Amino acid sequence: MSSIDRSQSVGGTRTYEVRTYGCQMNVHDSERLSGLLEDAGYVRAPEGADGDADVVVFNTCAVRENADNKLYGNLGHLAPKKAQRPGMQIAVGGCLAQKDRDTIVKRAPWVDVVFGTHNIGKLPVLLERARVQEEAQVEIAESLEAFPSTLPTRRESAYAAWVSISVGCNNTCTFCIVPALRGKEKDRRPGDILAEIEALVAEGVSEITLLGQNVNAYGSDIGDREAFSKLLRACGSIDGLERVRFTSPHPRDFTDDVIAAMAETPNVMPQLHMPLQSGSDTVLKAMRRSYRQERYLGIIEKVRAAIPHAAISTDIIVGFPGETEEDFEQTLQVVREARFAQAFTFQYSKRPGTPAAEMDGQIPKKVVQERYERLVALQEEISWEENKKQVGRTLELMVAEGEGRKDDTTHRLSGRARDSRLVHFTKPEQEVRPGDVVTVEITYAAPHHLLAEGPTLDVRRTRAGDAWEKRNAEKAARPAGVMLGLPKIGAPEPLPVAAGGCGCD
């Protein structure tokens, strides 16, 4: 079958493919882009289409030094395909599009549409305009036109969902370009957020993740410093909502009322991702991070006092300009004291357009690599020690889809514990669906996962599992995908916080 035949193989309907790079914000934005396209009559291209779709959309990230090289490499790969297929369109959106604008069309003149972070809702219109006018359309809004949650959405899962509570960021970290691309923080009204959550739960969702560039600063735009803790508590009163998570908070805004809300609201999970970035006060000052080591460790201590079994993870940047060996040792010391369940570690790379990219004292790659390896080795040791403490414990897992790469060969299933630890467990005789809840006993620990090799102690079928089953039945009836409307059901993949977000939280 030729490329043209493949793209038109679903009842003659135009197909689309969305390729996502970067943080959890982009993942959620891509759900909106998919929803918009399906609302406009497109259907998702089959898995493995690899560019054999009528519309290919790149949702880009701009926080890495080589982000543009990666984009233009992928665009170059599609150029000959497009030349062979009249009518194919390519669109570029996201942070790199917001930053580079007209440059994209100049470097890749076969691109049809360039749109920014503030006007993703315009994608179908821009595609149609490019088709009619037979010329590239570049439209970059300077401020948010409509909160993304008002747009159609094609959620990626039936049992868990992202719920955006704010967009933008008011911080000025010297290594981060995101505020310039996503703008100042804009908060949604609490009633709108809760209405979306209630609609999701009515569709079968049982886990939600509250999402914001600086999630616990929520309320600064609406004039209520306790708005985030109030929102967490309000989530606790939604019947059928079993698990609430959030990402990513900022230590500056992490207040005692949030800790109390986490501890006192049963469906808020005992998990916290709290970016550290550096353990050195000198480096934190150069990063323009508005907290210091003592403040950070104080938050960790308070969280553990209120929630003893909380699993705490973090982001760390190694080799920031000017970082000395003593500064790096301070980071290692914080890691030893905080005992993170997991740390997402990054070697500093220049973000074009950020103050840090122009700072003196850029660290040689060899030095950064050596420090990075020492940090990873230390954290691996700590992660393994912390996971070993789980052996013998009985844990409740929400069964996950696609998180155990070896599940088929090992005859296991995978799920997430309440603290978000990944657990592979023996497949029970009873049918278990993603979204269902099982109870298991942990028998083995590795640095990045746990095993429950004995029999499953309990299986609880859930409305979330029913929703997953219903969606799969719809997929079987319509293999190219199903438009699920607004707001409908959906889920984060295994949290992209694991990818460290933008490294700017």
PDB file of C-alpha atoms in Angstrom, residues 104-338:
ATOM      1  CA  ILE A 104      10.568  27.847  10.789  1.00  0.00           C
ATOM      2  CA  VAL A 105       9.011  28.518   7.388  1.00  0.00           C
ATOM      3  CA  LYS A 106      12.259  30.082   6.144  1.00  0.00           C
ATOM      4  CA  ARG A 107      14.288  27.030   7.147  1.00  0.00           C
ATOM      5  CA  ALA A 108      11.603  24.517   6.156  1.00  0.00           C
ATOM      6  CA  PRO A 109       9.455  26.143   3.462  1.00  0.00           C
ATOM      7  CA  TRP A 110       7.406  22.955   3.058  1.00  0.00           C
ATOM      8  CA  VAL A 111       5.751  23.619   6.447  1.00  0.00           C
ATOM      9  CA  ASP A 112       2.133  24.759   6.032  1.00  0.00           C
ATOM     10  CA  VAL A 113       1.214  26.114   9.471  1.00  0.00           C
ATOM     11  CA  VAL A 114       3.104  27.607  12.419  1.00  0.00           C
ATOM     12  CA  PHE A 115       1.129  28.398  15.570  1.00  0.00           C
ATOM     13  CA  GLY A 116       2.086  29.265  19.138  1.00  0.00           C
ATOM     14  CA  THR A 117       1.331  28.216  22.698  1.00  0.00           C
ATOM     15  CA  HIS A 118      -1.462  30.769  23.079  1.00  0.00           C
ATOM     16  CA  ASN A 119      -3.563  29.932  20.023  1.00  0.00           C
ATOM     17  CA  ILE A 120      -3.657  26.151  19.657  1.00  0.00           C
ATOM     18  CA  GLY A 121      -7.404  26.431  19.071  1.00  0.00           C
ATOM     19  CA  LYS A 122      -6.708  27.976  15.651  1.00  0.00           C
ATOM     20  CA  LEU A 123      -5.045  24.879  14.190  1.00  0.00           C
ATOM     21  CA  PRO A 124      -7.994  23.586  12.065  1.00  0.00           C
ATOM     22  CA  VAL A 125      -8.704  27.067  10.705  1.00  0.00           C
ATOM     23  CA  LEU A 126      -5.052  27.655   9.830  1.00  0.00           C
ATOM     24  CA  LEU A 127      -4.810  24.289   8.081  1.00  0.00           C
ATOM     25  CA  GLU A 128      -7.857  25.092   5.969  1.00  0.00           C
ATOM     26  CA  ARG A 129      -6.591  28.589   5.204  1.00  0.00           C
ATOM     27  CA  ALA A 130      -3.212  27.202   4.119  1.00  0.00           C
ATOM     28  CA  ARG A 131      -4.964  24.715   1.865  1.00  0.00           C
ATOM     29  CA  VAL A 132      -7.218  27.316   0.230  1.00  0.00           C
ATOM     30  CA  GLN A 133      -4.601  30.050  -0.123  1.00  0.00           C
ATOM     31  CA  GLU A 134      -1.821  27.580  -1.005  1.00  0.00           C
ATOM     32  CA  GLU A 135       0.699  29.349   1.199  1.00  0.00           C
ATOM     33  CA  ALA A 136       2.097  28.925   4.685  1.00  0.00           C
ATOM     34  CA  GLN A 137       0.138  30.396   7.590  1.00  0.00           C
ATOM     35  CA  VAL A 138       2.111  31.751  10.561  1.00  0.00           C
ATOM     36  CA  GLU A 139       0.000  32.957  13.453  1.00  0.00           C
ATOM     37  CA  ILE A 140       1.523  33.535  16.878  1.00  0.00           C
ATOM     38  CA  ALA A 141      -0.679  35.092  19.555  1.00  0.00           C
ATOM     39  CA  GLU A 142       1.126  37.179  22.167  1.00  0.00           C
ATOM     40  CA  SER A 143      -1.310  36.310  24.943  1.00  0.00           C
ATOM     41  CA  LEU A 144      -3.714  33.514  25.753  1.00  0.00           C
ATOM     42  CA  GLU A 145      -6.801  33.636  23.543  1.00  0.00           C
ATOM     43  CA  ALA A 146      -8.862  30.998  25.360  1.00  0.00           C
ATOM     44  CA  PHE A 147      -8.062  28.729  28.287  1.00  0.00           C
ATOM     45  CA  PRO A 148      -7.174  25.342  26.752  1.00  0.00           C
ATOM     46  CA  SER A 149      -9.787  23.514  28.809  1.00  0.00           C
ATOM     47  CA  THR A 150     -12.526  25.126  26.703  1.00  0.00           C
ATOM     48  CA  LEU A 151     -11.256  23.228  23.639  1.00  0.00           C
ATOM     49  CA  PRO A 152     -12.302  19.764  22.454  1.00  0.00           C
ATOM     50  CA  THR A 153     -10.094  16.996  23.812  1.00  0.00           C
ATOM     51  CA  ARG A 154      -9.088  13.519  22.779  1.00  0.00           C
ATOM     52  CA  ARG A 155      -7.889  12.075  26.055  1.00  0.00           C
ATOM     53  CA  GLU A 156      -5.342   9.279  25.917  1.00  0.00           C
ATOM     54  CA  SER A 157      -6.745   7.028  28.622  1.00  0.00           C
ATOM     55  CA  ALA A 158     -10.049   6.131  30.190  1.00  0.00           C
ATOM     56  CA  TYR A 159      -9.167   6.011  33.875  1.00  0.00           C
ATOM     57  CA  ALA A 160      -6.911   9.003  34.671  1.00  0.00           C
ATOM     58  CA  ALA A 161      -6.757  12.560  33.406  1.00  0.00           C
ATOM     59  CA  TRP A 162      -4.760  15.767  33.377  1.00  0.00           C
ATOM     60  CA  VAL A 163      -6.734  18.769  34.586  1.00  0.00           C
ATOM     61  CA  SER A 164      -5.047  22.096  33.896  1.00  0.00           C
ATOM     62  CA  ILE A 165      -5.604  24.667  36.660  1.00  0.00           C
ATOM     63  CA  SER A 166      -3.315  27.423  35.349  1.00  0.00           C
ATOM     64  CA  VAL A 167      -1.062  28.312  32.449  1.00  0.00           C
ATOM     65  CA  GLY A 168       2.067  30.430  32.394  1.00  0.00           C
ATOM     66  CA  CYS A 169       4.582  31.269  35.096  1.00  0.00           C
ATOM     67  CA  ASN A 170       5.572  34.399  37.049  1.00  0.00           C
ATOM     68  CA  ASN A 171       9.076  33.192  37.963  1.00  0.00           C
ATOM     69  CA  THR A 172      12.284  34.426  36.335  1.00  0.00           C
ATOM     70  CA  CYS A 173      14.650  31.461  36.706  1.00  0.00           C
ATOM     71  CA  THR A 174      17.787  32.227  34.708  1.00  0.00           C
ATOM     72  CA  PHE A 175      17.903  28.799  33.031  1.00  0.00           C
ATOM     73  CA  CYS A 176      14.282  28.796  31.852  1.00  0.00           C
ATOM     74  CA  ILE A 177      12.689  30.301  28.769  1.00  0.00           C
ATOM     75  CA  VAL A 178       9.174  29.022  29.476  1.00  0.00           C
ATOM     76  CA  PRO A 179       7.713  32.221  31.020  1.00  0.00           C
ATOM     77  CA  ALA A 180       8.666  34.127  27.864  1.00  0.00           C
ATOM     78  CA  LEU A 181       6.873  31.535  25.727  1.00  0.00           C
ATOM     79  CA  ARG A 182       3.867  30.664  27.870  1.00  0.00           C
ATOM     80  CA  GLY A 183       3.349  34.079  29.429  1.00  0.00           C
ATOM     81  CA  LYS A 184       2.382  35.232  32.895  1.00  0.00           C
ATOM     82  CA  GLU A 185       0.351  32.923  35.091  1.00  0.00           C
ATOM     83  CA  LYS A 186      -3.358  32.769  34.344  1.00  0.00           C
ATOM     84  CA  ASP A 187      -5.588  30.869  36.749  1.00  0.00           C
ATOM     85  CA  ARG A 188      -8.849  29.129  36.006  1.00  0.00           C
ATOM     86  CA  ARG A 189     -11.841  29.750  38.224  1.00  0.00           C
ATOM     87  CA  PRO A 190     -12.130  27.037  40.914  1.00  0.00           C
ATOM     88  CA  GLY A 191     -15.711  26.314  39.881  1.00  0.00           C
ATOM     89  CA  ASP A 192     -14.627  25.610  36.294  1.00  0.00           C
ATOM     90  CA  ILE A 193     -11.889  23.254  37.466  1.00  0.00           C
ATOM     91  CA  LEU A 194     -14.206  21.325  39.761  1.00  0.00           C
ATOM     92  CA  ALA A 195     -16.885  21.140  37.064  1.00  0.00           C
ATOM     93  CA  GLU A 196     -14.364  19.573  34.671  1.00  0.00           C
ATOM     94  CA  ILE A 197     -13.257  17.066  37.317  1.00  0.00           C
ATOM     95  CA  GLU A 198     -16.851  16.112  38.091  1.00  0.00           C
ATOM     96  CA  ALA A 199     -17.542  15.602  34.372  1.00  0.00           C
ATOM     97  CA  LEU A 200     -14.464  13.409  34.074  1.00  0.00           C
ATOM     98  CA  VAL A 201     -15.497  11.312  37.072  1.00  0.00           C
ATOM     99  CA  ALA A 202     -18.977  10.909  35.585  1.00  0.00           C
ATOM    100  CA  GLU A 203     -17.287   9.395  32.510  1.00  0.00           C
ATOM    101  CA  GLY A 204     -15.388   6.888  34.659  1.00  0.00           C
ATOM    102  CA  VAL A 205     -12.127   8.657  35.498  1.00  0.00           C
ATOM    103  CA  SER A 206     -10.916   7.807  38.996  1.00  0.00           C
ATOM    104  CA  GLU A 207      -7.534   9.585  39.073  1.00  0.00           C
ATOM    105  CA  ILE A 208      -6.751  13.175  38.142  1.00  0.00           C
ATOM    106  CA  THR A 209      -3.506  15.126  38.096  1.00  0.00           C
ATOM    107  CA  LEU A 210      -3.799  18.877  38.639  1.00  0.00           C
ATOM    108  CA  LEU A 211      -1.441  20.526  36.204  1.00  0.00           C
ATOM    109  CA  GLY A 212       0.275  23.909  36.177  1.00  0.00           C
ATOM    110  CA  GLN A 213       3.642  25.342  35.279  1.00  0.00           C
ATOM    111  CA  ASN A 214       3.896  26.296  38.955  1.00  0.00           C
ATOM    112  CA  VAL A 215       0.889  24.466  40.276  1.00  0.00           C
ATOM    113  CA  ASN A 216       0.930  25.560  43.913  1.00  0.00           C
ATOM    114  CA  ALA A 217       1.137  29.239  42.961  1.00  0.00           C
ATOM    115  CA  TYR A 218      -2.483  28.797  41.922  1.00  0.00           C
ATOM    116  CA  GLY A 219      -4.482  31.667  43.338  1.00  0.00           C
ATOM    117  CA  SER A 220      -1.970  34.443  42.687  1.00  0.00           C
ATOM    118  CA  ASP A 221      -3.955  35.518  39.636  1.00  0.00           C
ATOM    119  CA  ILE A 222      -7.297  35.456  41.474  1.00  0.00           C
ATOM    120  CA  GLY A 223      -6.065  36.981  44.729  1.00  0.00           C
ATOM    121  CA  ASP A 224      -6.318  34.003  47.098  1.00  0.00           C
ATOM    122  CA  ARG A 225      -3.072  32.670  48.556  1.00  0.00           C
ATOM    123  CA  GLU A 226      -4.814  29.584  49.950  1.00  0.00           C
ATOM    124  CA  ALA A 227      -6.656  28.766  46.728  1.00  0.00           C
ATOM    125  CA  PHE A 228      -4.565  25.674  45.993  1.00  0.00           C
ATOM    126  CA  SER A 229      -5.102  24.038  49.380  1.00  0.00           C
ATOM    127  CA  LYS A 230      -8.808  24.837  49.118  1.00  0.00           C
ATOM    128  CA  LEU A 231      -8.872  23.199  45.689  1.00  0.00           C
ATOM    129  CA  LEU A 232      -7.222  20.050  47.052  1.00  0.00           C
ATOM    130  CA  ARG A 233      -9.784  19.844  49.842  1.00  0.00           C
ATOM    131  CA  ALA A 234     -12.641  20.404  47.391  1.00  0.00           C
ATOM    132  CA  CYS A 235     -11.373  17.468  45.342  1.00  0.00           C
ATOM    133  CA  GLY A 236     -11.820  15.356  48.444  1.00  0.00           C
ATOM    134  CA  SER A 237     -15.575  15.858  48.355  1.00  0.00           C
ATOM    135  CA  ILE A 238     -16.049  14.566  44.781  1.00  0.00           C
ATOM    136  CA  ASP A 239     -17.693  11.166  44.992  1.00  0.00           C
ATOM    137  CA  GLY A 240     -15.939   8.561  42.843  1.00  0.00           C
ATOM    138  CA  LEU A 241     -12.640  10.440  42.615  1.00  0.00           C
ATOM    139  CA  GLU A 242     -10.181   8.017  44.166  1.00  0.00           C
ATOM    140  CA  ARG A 243      -6.790   9.589  43.510  1.00  0.00           C
ATOM    141  CA  VAL A 244      -5.608  13.198  43.227  1.00  0.00           C
ATOM    142  CA  ARG A 245      -2.057  14.183  42.283  1.00  0.00           C
ATOM    143  CA  PHE A 246      -0.451  17.452  41.194  1.00  0.00           C
ATOM    144  CA  THR A 247       2.650  18.613  39.361  1.00  0.00           C
ATOM    145  CA  SER A 248       4.839  20.546  39.594  1.00  0.00           C
ATOM    146  CA  PRO A 249       5.031  22.725  42.695  1.00  0.00           C
ATOM    147  CA  HIS A 250       7.646  25.348  43.510  1.00  0.00           C
ATOM    148  CA  PRO A 251       9.305  25.424  46.958  1.00  0.00           C
ATOM    149  CA  ARG A 252       8.743  29.179  47.193  1.00  0.00           C
ATOM    150  CA  ASP A 253       4.964  28.749  47.204  1.00  0.00           C
ATOM    151  CA  PHE A 254       4.749  25.516  49.177  1.00  0.00           C
ATOM    152  CA  THR A 255       2.896  26.554  52.325  1.00  0.00           C
ATOM    153  CA  ASP A 256       1.778  24.792  55.488  1.00  0.00           C
ATOM    154  CA  ASP A 257      -1.881  24.888  54.453  1.00  0.00           C
ATOM    155  CA  VAL A 258      -1.018  22.804  51.375  1.00  0.00           C
ATOM    156  CA  ILE A 259       0.763  20.222  53.522  1.00  0.00           C
ATOM    157  CA  ALA A 260      -2.265  20.078  55.837  1.00  0.00           C
ATOM    158  CA  ALA A 261      -4.623  19.661  52.882  1.00  0.00           C
ATOM    159  CA  MET A 262      -2.501  16.816  51.514  1.00  0.00           C
ATOM    160  CA  ALA A 263      -2.449  15.044  54.862  1.00  0.00           C
ATOM    161  CA  GLU A 264      -6.132  15.548  55.671  1.00  0.00           C
ATOM    162  CA  THR A 265      -7.722  14.842  52.276  1.00  0.00           C
ATOM    163  CA  PRO A 266      -7.940  11.046  51.816  1.00  0.00           C
ATOM    164  CA  ASN A 267      -7.886  10.992  48.029  1.00  0.00           C
ATOM    165  CA  VAL A 268      -4.832  13.287  47.743  1.00  0.00           C
ATOM    166  CA  MET A 269      -1.998  10.836  47.249  1.00  0.00           C
ATOM    167  CA  PRO A 270       1.073  10.567  49.521  1.00  0.00           C
ATOM    168  CA  GLN A 271       3.386  11.666  46.734  1.00  0.00           C
ATOM    169  CA  LEU A 272       5.227  14.919  46.094  1.00  0.00           C
ATOM    170  CA  HIS A 273       7.435  16.004  43.215  1.00  0.00           C
ATOM    171  CA  MET A 274       9.407  19.004  44.504  1.00  0.00           C
ATOM    172  CA  PRO A 275      12.115  20.358  42.162  1.00  0.00           C
ATOM    173  CA  LEU A 276      15.396  21.110  43.974  1.00  0.00           C
ATOM    174  CA  GLN A 277      17.604  22.056  40.990  1.00  0.00           C
ATOM    175  CA  SER A 278      20.647  22.597  43.239  1.00  0.00           C
ATOM    176  CA  GLY A 279      21.579  22.143  46.869  1.00  0.00           C
ATOM    177  CA  SER A 280      23.964  25.109  46.839  1.00  0.00           C
ATOM    178  CA  ASP A 281      22.653  28.455  48.048  1.00  0.00           C
ATOM    179  CA  THR A 282      25.156  30.183  45.762  1.00  0.00           C
ATOM    180  CA  VAL A 283      23.911  28.330  42.697  1.00  0.00           C
ATOM    181  CA  LEU A 284      20.259  28.750  43.704  1.00  0.00           C
ATOM    182  CA  LYS A 285      20.849  32.496  43.873  1.00  0.00           C
ATOM    183  CA  ALA A 286      22.467  32.466  40.421  1.00  0.00           C
ATOM    184  CA  MET A 287      19.516  30.442  39.148  1.00  0.00           C
ATOM    185  CA  ARG A 288      17.207  33.082  40.653  1.00  0.00           C
ATOM    186  CA  ARG A 289      15.425  30.415  42.676  1.00  0.00           C
ATOM    187  CA  SER A 290      13.679  32.128  45.570  1.00  0.00           C
ATOM    188  CA  TYR A 291      14.508  29.586  48.298  1.00  0.00           C
ATOM    189  CA  ARG A 292      17.636  28.169  49.868  1.00  0.00           C
ATOM    190  CA  GLN A 293      18.774  24.764  51.087  1.00  0.00           C
ATOM    191  CA  GLU A 294      17.430  25.235  54.616  1.00  0.00           C
ATOM    192  CA  ARG A 295      13.988  26.240  53.342  1.00  0.00           C
ATOM    193  CA  TYR A 296      13.863  23.266  50.976  1.00  0.00           C
ATOM    194  CA  LEU A 297      14.844  20.686  53.585  1.00  0.00           C
ATOM    195  CA  GLY A 298      12.398  22.281  56.013  1.00  0.00           C
ATOM    196  CA  ILE A 299       9.538  21.601  53.586  1.00  0.00           C
ATOM    197  CA  ILE A 300      10.620  17.972  53.194  1.00  0.00           C
ATOM    198  CA  GLU A 301      10.739  17.580  56.968  1.00  0.00           C
ATOM    199  CA  LYS A 302       7.239  19.015  57.401  1.00  0.00           C
ATOM    200  CA  VAL A 303       5.800  16.807  54.654  1.00  0.00           C
ATOM    201  CA  ARG A 304       7.304  13.684  56.191  1.00  0.00           C
ATOM    202  CA  ALA A 305       6.051  14.642  59.639  1.00  0.00           C
ATOM    203  CA  ALA A 306       2.500  15.026  58.300  1.00  0.00           C
ATOM    204  CA  ILE A 307       2.632  12.159  55.759  1.00  0.00           C
ATOM    205  CA  PRO A 308       5.195   9.596  56.998  1.00  0.00           C
ATOM    206  CA  HIS A 309       5.009   7.298  53.952  1.00  0.00           C
ATOM    207  CA  ALA A 310       5.139  10.056  51.339  1.00  0.00           C
ATOM    208  CA  ALA A 311       7.314   9.325  48.318  1.00  0.00           C
ATOM    209  CA  ILE A 312       9.185  12.490  47.373  1.00  0.00           C
ATOM    210  CA  SER A 313      10.872  13.002  44.015  1.00  0.00           C
ATOM    211  CA  THR A 314      12.767  15.921  42.554  1.00  0.00           C
ATOM    212  CA  ASP A 315      14.536  17.538  39.581  1.00  0.00           C
ATOM    213  CA  ILE A 316      18.257  18.397  39.758  1.00  0.00           C
ATOM    214  CA  ILE A 317      20.467  20.276  37.285  1.00  0.00           C
ATOM    215  CA  VAL A 318      24.173  19.441  37.286  1.00  0.00           C
ATOM    216  CA  GLY A 319      26.819  21.792  35.951  1.00  0.00           C
ATOM    217  CA  PHE A 320      25.010  25.127  36.081  1.00  0.00           C
ATOM    218  CA  PRO A 321      27.402  27.965  35.132  1.00  0.00           C
ATOM    219  CA  GLY A 322      29.741  28.771  37.993  1.00  0.00           C
ATOM    220  CA  GLU A 323      29.011  25.571  39.936  1.00  0.00           C
ATOM    221  CA  THR A 324      32.107  24.627  41.942  1.00  0.00           C
ATOM    222  CA  GLU A 325      32.966  21.240  43.377  1.00  0.00           C
ATOM    223  CA  GLU A 326      31.893  22.573  46.773  1.00  0.00           C
ATOM    224  CA  ASP A 327      28.549  23.654  45.305  1.00  0.00           C
ATOM    225  CA  PHE A 328      28.059  20.202  43.831  1.00  0.00           C
ATOM    226  CA  GLU A 329      28.906  18.554  47.157  1.00  0.00           C
ATOM    227  CA  GLN A 330      26.107  20.632  48.696  1.00  0.00           C
ATOM    228  CA  THR A 331      23.697  19.094  46.188  1.00  0.00           C
ATOM    229  CA  LEU A 332      24.899  15.603  47.099  1.00  0.00           C
ATOM    230  CA  GLN A 333      24.399  16.430  50.772  1.00  0.00           C
ATOM    231  CA  VAL A 334      20.797  17.507  50.202  1.00  0.00           C
ATOM    232  CA  VAL A 335      20.161  14.291  48.265  1.00  0.00           C
ATOM    233  CA  ARG A 336      21.512  12.282  51.201  1.00  0.00           C
ATOM    234  CA  GLU A 337      19.343  14.153  53.696  1.00  0.00           C
ATOM    235  CA  ALA A 338      16.161  14.290  51.631  1.00  0.00           C
TER     236      ALA A 338
END
